[in-house]
CSV table of C-alpha atoms in Angstrom, one decimal:
chain,number,residue,atom,x,y,z
I,1,UNK,CA,69.1,139.5,100.6
I,2,UNK,CA,67.0,136.5,99.5
I,3,UNK,CA,68.7,133.6,102.0
I,4,UNK,CA,68.1,129.7,101.7
I,5,UNK,CA,68.4,127.0,104.3
I,6,UNK,CA,72.1,125.8,104.6
I,7,UNK,CA,70.7,122.0,104.5
I,8,UNK,CA,68.5,122.6,101.7
I,9,UNK,CA,71.7,124.1,99.9
I,10,UNK,CA,73.3,120.8,101.1
I,11,UNK,CA,70.9,118.2,99.9
I,12,UNK,CA,70.5,120.4,96.8
I,13,UNK,CA,74.1,120.0,96.1
I,14,UNK,CA,74.7,116.5,97.0
I,15,UNK,CA,71.5,115.3,94.8
I,16,UNK,CA,72.9,117.5,91.8
I,17,UNK,CA,76.5,116.0,91.7
I,18,UNK,CA,75.6,112.6,93.1
I,19,UNK,CA,78.0,112.7,95.9
I,20,UNK,CA,77.1,109.4,97.7
I,21,UNK,CA,78.0,107.3,94.2
I,22,UNK,CA,81.4,108.2,94.5
I,23,UNK,CA,84.3,106.2,96.2
I,24,UNK,CA,86.5,109.4,97.0
I,25,UNK,CA,89.7,110.4,98.8
I,26,UNK,CA,87.6,112.8,100.7
I,27,UNK,CA,84.3,113.6,102.3
I,28,UNK,CA,82.1,115.1,99.9
I,29,UNK,CA,79.2,117.7,100.4
I,30,UNK,CA,78.8,120.0,103.8
I,31,UNK,CA,81.9,119.9,105.8
I,32,UNK,CA,82.2,122.2,108.2
I,33,UNK,CA,78.7,123.6,109.4
I,34,UNK,CA,78.4,127.4,109.9
I,35,UNK,CA,75.3,129.8,109.6
I,36,UNK,CA,71.8,127.9,109.5
I,37,UNK,CA,71.0,130.2,106.5
I,38,UNK,CA,73.4,131.0,103.3
I,39,UNK,CA,72.6,134.2,101.1
I,40,UNK,CA,76.1,135.0,99.8
I,41,UNK,CA,78.6,132.2,98.7
I,42,UNK,CA,82.3,132.2,97.6
I,43,UNK,CA,83.2,129.6,95.2
I,44,UNK,CA,87.0,129.0,94.2
I,45,UNK,CA,89.1,126.0,93.4
I,46,UNK,CA,90.6,125.1,96.8
I,47,UNK,CA,89.8,126.1,100.5
I,48,UNK,CA,93.1,127.8,101.4
I,49,UNK,CA,93.5,130.4,103.7
I,50,UNK,CA,93.5,132.9,101.3
I,51,UNK,CA,90.2,132.0,99.8
I,52,UNK,CA,88.7,132.0,103.3
I,53,UNK,CA,89.8,135.9,104.3
I,54,UNK,CA,88.5,136.6,100.9
I,55,UNK,CA,85.0,134.9,102.0
I,56,UNK,CA,85.2,136.7,105.3
I,57,UNK,CA,86.2,140.3,103.5
I,58,UNK,CA,82.9,140.1,101.6
I,59,UNK,CA,80.9,138.9,104.2
I,60,UNK,CA,79.9,135.7,102.7
I,61,UNK,CA,78.0,132.7,104.7
I,62,UNK,CA,79.4,129.9,102.7
I,63,UNK,CA,82.7,128.8,100.8
I,64,UNK,CA,82.1,126.2,97.8
I,65,UNK,CA,85.2,124.6,96.4
I,66,UNK,CA,86.5,121.6,94.8
I,67,UNK,CA,89.4,120.9,96.9
I,68,UNK,CA,88.1,120.9,100.4
I,69,UNK,CA,90.0,119.4,103.7
I,70,UNK,CA,90.1,116.1,105.5
I,71,UNK,CA,91.6,114.0,102.6
I,72,UNK,CA,92.6,110.3,102.9
I,73,UNK,CA,95.9,109.4,104.9
I,74,UNK,CA,96.7,112.7,106.0
I,75,UNK,CA,97.4,113.9,109.5
I,76,UNK,CA,94.2,114.2,111.3
I,77,UNK,CA,95.4,116.5,114.1
I,78,UNK,CA,94.2,120.4,114.3
I,79,UNK,CA,97.5,122.0,114.3
I,80,UNK,CA,99.5,124.2,112.2
I,81,UNK,CA,97.6,125.3,109.2
I,82,UNK,CA,94.5,123.3,109.5
I,83,UNK,CA,94.1,125.2,112.8
I,84,UNK,CA,94.2,128.7,111.2
I,85,UNK,CA,91.9,127.6,108.4
I,86,UNK,CA,89.6,125.9,110.8
I,87,UNK,CA,89.5,128.7,113.3
I,88,UNK,CA,88.8,131.4,110.7
I,89,UNK,CA,85.8,129.3,109.6
I,90,UNK,CA,84.4,128.9,112.9
I,91,UNK,CA,85.1,132.1,114.1
I,92,UNK,CA,83.0,133.6,111.1
I,93,UNK,CA,80.4,131.0,111.1
I,94,UNK,CA,81.3,130.1,107.5
I,95,UNK,CA,79.8,126.6,106.0
I,96,UNK,CA,82.1,124.8,103.8
I,97,UNK,CA,80.9,122.6,100.9
I,98,UNK,CA,83.5,120.6,98.8
I,99,UNK,CA,83.0,118.2,95.9
I,100,UNK,CA,86.2,116.5,94.6
I,101,UNK,CA,85.4,113.6,92.2
I,102,UNK,CA,81.5,114.3,92.0
I,103,UNK,CA,82.7,118.0,90.4
I,104,UNK,CA,85.3,116.5,87.8
I,105,UNK,CA,82.4,114.0,86.6
I,106,UNK,CA,79.5,116.2,86.3
I,107,UNK,CA,78.3,116.1,82.5
I,108,UNK,CA,77.5,119.8,82.5
I,109,UNK,CA,79.5,121.7,85.5
I,110,UNK,CA,82.2,119.3,85.9
I,111,UNK,CA,85.6,120.3,85.3
I,112,UNK,CA,86.0,118.2,82.7
I,113,UNK,CA,82.8,119.5,80.9
I,114,UNK,CA,83.8,123.0,81.3
I,115,UNK,CA,87.6,122.5,80.3
I,116,UNK,CA,86.3,120.9,77.0
I,117,UNK,CA,84.0,124.4,76.9
I,118,UNK,CA,87.2,126.6,77.6
I,119,UNK,CA,89.2,124.5,74.6
I,120,UNK,CA,87.0,123.9,72.4
I,121,UNK,CA,87.0,120.3,72.4
I,122,UNK,CA,84.1,118.1,71.4
I,123,UNK,CA,83.0,115.3,73.7
I,124,UNK,CA,82.0,112.2,72.2
I,125,UNK,CA,78.6,110.9,73.0
I,126,UNK,CA,76.7,107.7,73.4
I,127,UNK,CA,73.3,106.8,72.5
I,128,UNK,CA,72.0,108.8,75.2
I,129,UNK,CA,74.0,111.8,75.0
I,130,UNK,CA,76.1,111.1,78.0
I,131,UNK,CA,79.9,111.6,77.6
I,132,UNK,CA,81.8,108.6,76.5
I,133,UNK,CA,84.6,108.0,79.2
I,134,UNK,CA,87.0,105.5,80.5
I,135,UNK,CA,89.7,105.0,83.1
I,136,UNK,CA,89.2,105.0,87.0
I,137,UNK,CA,85.8,106.0,88.1
I,138,UNK,CA,85.0,106.8,84.0
I,139,UNK,CA,86.6,110.0,84.7
I,140,UNK,CA,88.6,110.5,81.3
I,141,UNK,CA,86.4,112.1,78.5
I,142,UNK,CA,87.0,111.5,75.1
I,143,UNK,CA,86.5,113.6,72.0
I,144,UNK,CA,88.3,115.7,69.6
I,145,UNK,CA,89.2,119.0,68.7
I,146,UNK,CA,87.3,119.9,65.2
I,147,UNK,CA,89.3,123.0,64.3
I,148,UNK,CA,92.7,121.9,65.8
I,149,UNK,CA,94.7,119.2,63.4
I,150,UNK,CA,97.9,118.6,65.5
I,151,UNK,CA,99.5,118.3,68.9
I,152,UNK,CA,101.1,121.8,68.8
I,153,UNK,CA,98.0,123.4,67.9
I,154,UNK,CA,96.1,121.7,70.6
I,155,UNK,CA,98.9,123.2,73.0
I,156,UNK,CA,98.8,126.5,71.5
I,157,UNK,CA,95.2,126.5,72.1
I,158,UNK,CA,95.6,125.4,75.7
I,159,UNK,CA,98.2,128.4,76.5
I,160,UNK,CA,96.3,131.0,74.9
I,161,UNK,CA,92.9,130.0,76.5
I,162,UNK,CA,94.4,129.1,80.2
I,163,UNK,CA,96.8,131.8,80.2
I,164,UNK,CA,100.1,129.4,80.9
I,165,UNK,CA,102.4,127.6,78.8
I,166,UNK,CA,101.6,124.1,79.3
I,167,UNK,CA,104.6,121.3,79.5
I,168,UNK,CA,104.3,119.1,76.1
I,169,UNK,CA,105.4,115.9,75.5
I,170,UNK,CA,105.4,114.4,71.9
I,171,UNK,CA,105.8,115.7,68.4
I,172,UNK,CA,104.2,119.1,67.9
I,173,UNK,CA,103.1,118.1,64.1
I,174,UNK,CA,101.3,114.8,65.3
I,175,UNK,CA,98.2,114.7,63.6
I,176,UNK,CA,94.8,114.5,66.0
I,177,UNK,CA,92.2,112.1,65.9
I,178,UNK,CA,90.7,111.2,69.0
I,179,UNK,CA,91.8,113.5,72.4
I,180,UNK,CA,91.3,112.2,75.9
I,181,UNK,CA,91.2,114.6,79.1
I,182,UNK,CA,91.1,114.5,82.6
I,183,UNK,CA,91.6,117.8,85.1
I,184,UNK,CA,94.1,118.0,87.9
I,185,UNK,CA,96.4,115.2,88.8
I,186,UNK,CA,95.2,112.5,86.8
I,187,UNK,CA,98.9,111.8,84.9
I,188,UNK,CA,98.7,108.0,86.5
I,189,UNK,CA,95.4,107.7,84.0
I,190,UNK,CA,97.7,107.9,80.8
I,191,UNK,CA,97.5,104.4,80.4
I,192,UNK,CA,94.1,104.1,80.3
I,193,UNK,CA,93.7,107.0,77.3
I,194,UNK,CA,95.7,105.2,75.4
I,195,UNK,CA,94.1,102.1,75.4
I,196,UNK,CA,91.2,104.1,74.6
I,197,UNK,CA,92.9,105.2,71.5
I,198,UNK,CA,93.8,108.7,72.2
I,199,UNK,CA,96.2,110.3,70.1
I,200,UNK,CA,96.8,113.1,73.1
I,201,UNK,CA,95.9,113.5,76.4
I,202,UNK,CA,95.8,116.5,78.4
I,203,UNK,CA,96.0,116.7,82.2
I,204,UNK,CA,96.7,118.8,85.1
I,205,UNK,CA,100.4,117.4,86.2
I,206,UNK,CA,102.8,115.0,85.3
I,207,UNK,CA,105.2,112.5,87.0
I,208,UNK,CA,108.3,111.0,86.2
I,209,UNK,CA,107.1,107.8,84.4
I,210,UNK,CA,104.8,110.1,82.2
I,211,UNK,CA,107.6,111.2,80.0
I,212,UNK,CA,108.4,107.5,79.0
I,213,UNK,CA,105.3,106.1,78.6
I,214,UNK,CA,104.1,109.0,76.0
I,215,UNK,CA,107.2,108.6,74.3
I,216,UNK,CA,107.4,105.1,73.8
I,217,UNK,CA,103.7,104.7,73.1
I,218,UNK,CA,103.7,108.1,70.5
I,219,UNK,CA,101.1,109.4,72.4
I,220,UNK,CA,100.9,113.3,72.7
I,221,UNK,CA,100.9,114.7,76.6
I,222,UNK,CA,99.7,117.9,77.6
I,223,UNK,CA,100.5,118.8,81.3
I,224,UNK,CA,98.0,122.2,81.4
I,225,UNK,CA,98.5,122.8,85.4
I,226,UNK,CA,96.1,121.3,88.3
I,227,UNK,CA,94.9,124.5,89.1
I,228,UNK,CA,94.5,125.8,85.7
I,229,UNK,CA,92.5,122.9,84.6
I,230,UNK,CA,90.4,123.1,87.4
I,231,UNK,CA,89.4,126.8,87.7
I,232,UNK,CA,86.3,126.5,85.8
I,233,UNK,CA,84.1,123.9,87.8
I,234,UNK,CA,83.4,125.5,90.8
I,235,UNK,CA,82.8,128.6,88.9
I,236,UNK,CA,80.2,126.7,86.7
I,237,UNK,CA,78.6,125.3,89.5
I,238,UNK,CA,78.5,128.5,91.7
I,239,UNK,CA,76.6,130.2,88.8
I,240,UNK,CA,74.0,127.0,88.7
I,241,UNK,CA,73.3,127.7,92.6
I,242,UNK,CA,72.7,131.5,91.9
I,243,UNK,CA,70.3,130.9,89.0
I,244,UNK,CA,68.7,127.8,91.1
I,245,UNK,CA,67.9,129.7,94.5
I,246,UNK,CA,68.6,133.4,93.3
I,247,UNK,CA,71.1,134.0,95.9
I,248,UNK,CA,74.6,135.8,95.5
I,249,UNK,CA,77.3,133.9,94.1
I,250,UNK,CA,80.9,135.1,93.6
I,251,UNK,CA,83.9,133.0,92.1
I,252,UNK,CA,87.3,134.4,93.2
I,253,UNK,CA,90.3,132.7,91.8
I,254,UNK,CA,93.3,132.5,94.0
I,255,UNK,CA,95.6,131.5,91.5
I,256,UNK,CA,98.1,128.6,91.6
I,257,UNK,CA,101.0,127.8,89.4
I,258,UNK,CA,101.0,124.2,90.0
């Protein structure tokens, strides 16, 4: 089986995702160092115990995820679930690579780019071909749903493609002109999408104020699930790694209804 140097893989991922330019809530890159060479990677959304055990069962050398560890303001002590996860990683010499905002933002393999692909959304592009964005860190993408005329049709497409019924706020018959989207827990950026002229905003979660802001501004809101909207970035990145390095990469979906 072909293998590559762990440091070479880390450098390629950091450079490809432009990790150093992001001010994030967690460290991006190689979070836990394991074997010096990698020939088999398991990708997934979150570095949960279930995903780690799946990687161990498959004799993987590394885990590559969107949601890693060591989040800002969380308890840094190594106990409980953190101890269990870390002990498993170290006992089996597994590398853990995690990319949060860099994977959201990547123009080809990122969560926003991949959600657009899955839902059939057409991103707006600037003169350089880059996606038109707005909001904190330019994380919100803007575009349209060319074959869907109403908010209700968009919600039905989300349910069909993502496999779960989304939260819908707004009139299903509302016409669509401009759609904004940002995967995961980006409900706090609804106001940015409204300021950008979006008729509808798709993200993963909703908070209590989300309902009132959407209703009072007449903006359609679709909460499609944090996990459900972010299943595709890590999968696409893993496929890119396999193609570039010629090593084995498997995506495992540990489903999460949130």
